[in-house]
Coordinates of N, CA and C in Angstrom, one line a residue:
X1 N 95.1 -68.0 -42.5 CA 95.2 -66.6 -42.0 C 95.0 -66.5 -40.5
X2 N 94.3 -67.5 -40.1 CA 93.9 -67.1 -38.5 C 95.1 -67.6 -37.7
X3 N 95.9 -68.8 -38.8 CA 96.5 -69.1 -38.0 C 98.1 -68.1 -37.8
X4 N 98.0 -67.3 -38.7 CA 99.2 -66.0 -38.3 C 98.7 -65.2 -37.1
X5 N 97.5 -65.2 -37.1 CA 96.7 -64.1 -35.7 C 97.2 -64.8 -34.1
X6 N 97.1 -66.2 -34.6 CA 98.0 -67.3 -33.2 C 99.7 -67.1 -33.3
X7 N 99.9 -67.2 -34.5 CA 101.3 -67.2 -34.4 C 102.4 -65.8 -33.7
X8 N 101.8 -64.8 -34.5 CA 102.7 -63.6 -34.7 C 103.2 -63.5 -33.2
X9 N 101.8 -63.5 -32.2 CA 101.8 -62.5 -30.8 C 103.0 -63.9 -29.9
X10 N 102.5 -64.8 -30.3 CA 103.3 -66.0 -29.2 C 104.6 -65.8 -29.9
X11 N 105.1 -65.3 -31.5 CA 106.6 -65.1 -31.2 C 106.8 -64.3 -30.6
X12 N 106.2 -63.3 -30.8 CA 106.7 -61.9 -30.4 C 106.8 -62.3 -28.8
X13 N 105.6 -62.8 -28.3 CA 106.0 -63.1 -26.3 C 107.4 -63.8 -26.4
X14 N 107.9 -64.8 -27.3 CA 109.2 -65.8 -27.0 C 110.4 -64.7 -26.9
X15 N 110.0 -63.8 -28.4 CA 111.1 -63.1 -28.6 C 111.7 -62.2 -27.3
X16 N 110.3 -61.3 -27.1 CA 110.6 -60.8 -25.4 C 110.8 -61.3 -24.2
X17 N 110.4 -62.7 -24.3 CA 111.2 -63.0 -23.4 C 112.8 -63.8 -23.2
X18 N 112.9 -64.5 -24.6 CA 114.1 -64.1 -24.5 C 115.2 -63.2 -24.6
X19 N 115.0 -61.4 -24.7 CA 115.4 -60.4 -24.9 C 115.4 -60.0 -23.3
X20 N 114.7 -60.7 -22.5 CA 114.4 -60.4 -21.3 C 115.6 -61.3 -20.2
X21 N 115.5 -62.4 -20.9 CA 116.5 -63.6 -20.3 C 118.1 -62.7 -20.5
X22 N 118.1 -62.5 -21.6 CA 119.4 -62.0 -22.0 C 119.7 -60.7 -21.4
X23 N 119.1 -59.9 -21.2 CA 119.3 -58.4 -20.3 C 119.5 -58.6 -18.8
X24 N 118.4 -59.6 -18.2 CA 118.6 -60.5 -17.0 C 120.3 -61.0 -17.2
X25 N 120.7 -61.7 -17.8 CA 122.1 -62.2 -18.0 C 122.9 -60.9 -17.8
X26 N 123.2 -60.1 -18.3 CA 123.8 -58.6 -18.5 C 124.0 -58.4 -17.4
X27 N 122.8 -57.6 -16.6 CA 122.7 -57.0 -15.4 C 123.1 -58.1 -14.1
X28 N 123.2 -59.2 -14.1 CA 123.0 -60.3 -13.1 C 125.0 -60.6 -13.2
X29 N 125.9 -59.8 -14.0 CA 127.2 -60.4 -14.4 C 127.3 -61.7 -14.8
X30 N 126.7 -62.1 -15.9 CA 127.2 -63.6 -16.6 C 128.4 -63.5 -16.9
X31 N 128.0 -62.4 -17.7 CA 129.3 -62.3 -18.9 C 130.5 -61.4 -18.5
X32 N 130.8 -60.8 -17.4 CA 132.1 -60.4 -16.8 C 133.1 -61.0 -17.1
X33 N 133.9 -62.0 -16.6 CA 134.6 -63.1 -16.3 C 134.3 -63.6 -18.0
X34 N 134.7 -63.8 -18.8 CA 134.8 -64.5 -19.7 C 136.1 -65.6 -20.1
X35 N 137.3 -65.0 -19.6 CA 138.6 -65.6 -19.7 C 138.8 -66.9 -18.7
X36 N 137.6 -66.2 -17.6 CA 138.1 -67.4 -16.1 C 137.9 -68.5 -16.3
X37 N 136.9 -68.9 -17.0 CA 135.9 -70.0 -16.7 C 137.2 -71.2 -17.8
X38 N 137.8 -70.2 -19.2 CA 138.3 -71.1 -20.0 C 139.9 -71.6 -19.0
X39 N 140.2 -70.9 -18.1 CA 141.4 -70.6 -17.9 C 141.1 -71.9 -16.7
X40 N 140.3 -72.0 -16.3 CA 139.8 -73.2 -14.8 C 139.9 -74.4 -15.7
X41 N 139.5 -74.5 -16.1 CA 139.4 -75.9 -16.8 C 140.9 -76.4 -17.1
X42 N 141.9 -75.6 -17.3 CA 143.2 -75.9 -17.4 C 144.1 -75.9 -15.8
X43 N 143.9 -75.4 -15.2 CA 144.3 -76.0 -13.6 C 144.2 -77.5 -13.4
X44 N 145.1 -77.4 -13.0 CA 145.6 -79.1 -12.2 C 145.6 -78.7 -10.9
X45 N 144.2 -79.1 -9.8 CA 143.8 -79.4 -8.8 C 144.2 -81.0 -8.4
X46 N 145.2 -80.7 -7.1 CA 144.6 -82.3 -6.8 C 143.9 -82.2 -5.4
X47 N 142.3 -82.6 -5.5 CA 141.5 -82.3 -4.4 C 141.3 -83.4 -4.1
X48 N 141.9 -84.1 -4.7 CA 140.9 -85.7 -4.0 C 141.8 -86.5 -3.3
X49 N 140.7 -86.6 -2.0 CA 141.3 -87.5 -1.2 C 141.6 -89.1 -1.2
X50 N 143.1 -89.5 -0.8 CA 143.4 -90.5 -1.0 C 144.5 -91.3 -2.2
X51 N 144.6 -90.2 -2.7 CA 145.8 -90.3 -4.0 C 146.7 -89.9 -3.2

């Protein structure tokens, strides 16, 4: 039983802070751009020098 009195409060800090990471993400625009990132990866750059 004592060991639920350790447990509960350290999820509950994990949980807020990952609720905190993820609002952080929101407000910081991670997730704007969602289409770009898949759409880059398909571009054919030729940046390299020497070819």
């Amino acid at each position: 039983m004592t060991t639920l009195a350790y447990l509960i409060p350290v999820a509950l800090f994990l949980g807020a802070l990952g609720l905190g990471g993820f609002l952080w993400a929101l407000r910081s625009g991670q997730y704007e751009d969602l289409e770009g990132a898949a759409e880059r990866i398909l571009i054919d750059r030729d940046d390299k020098p020497g070819r």
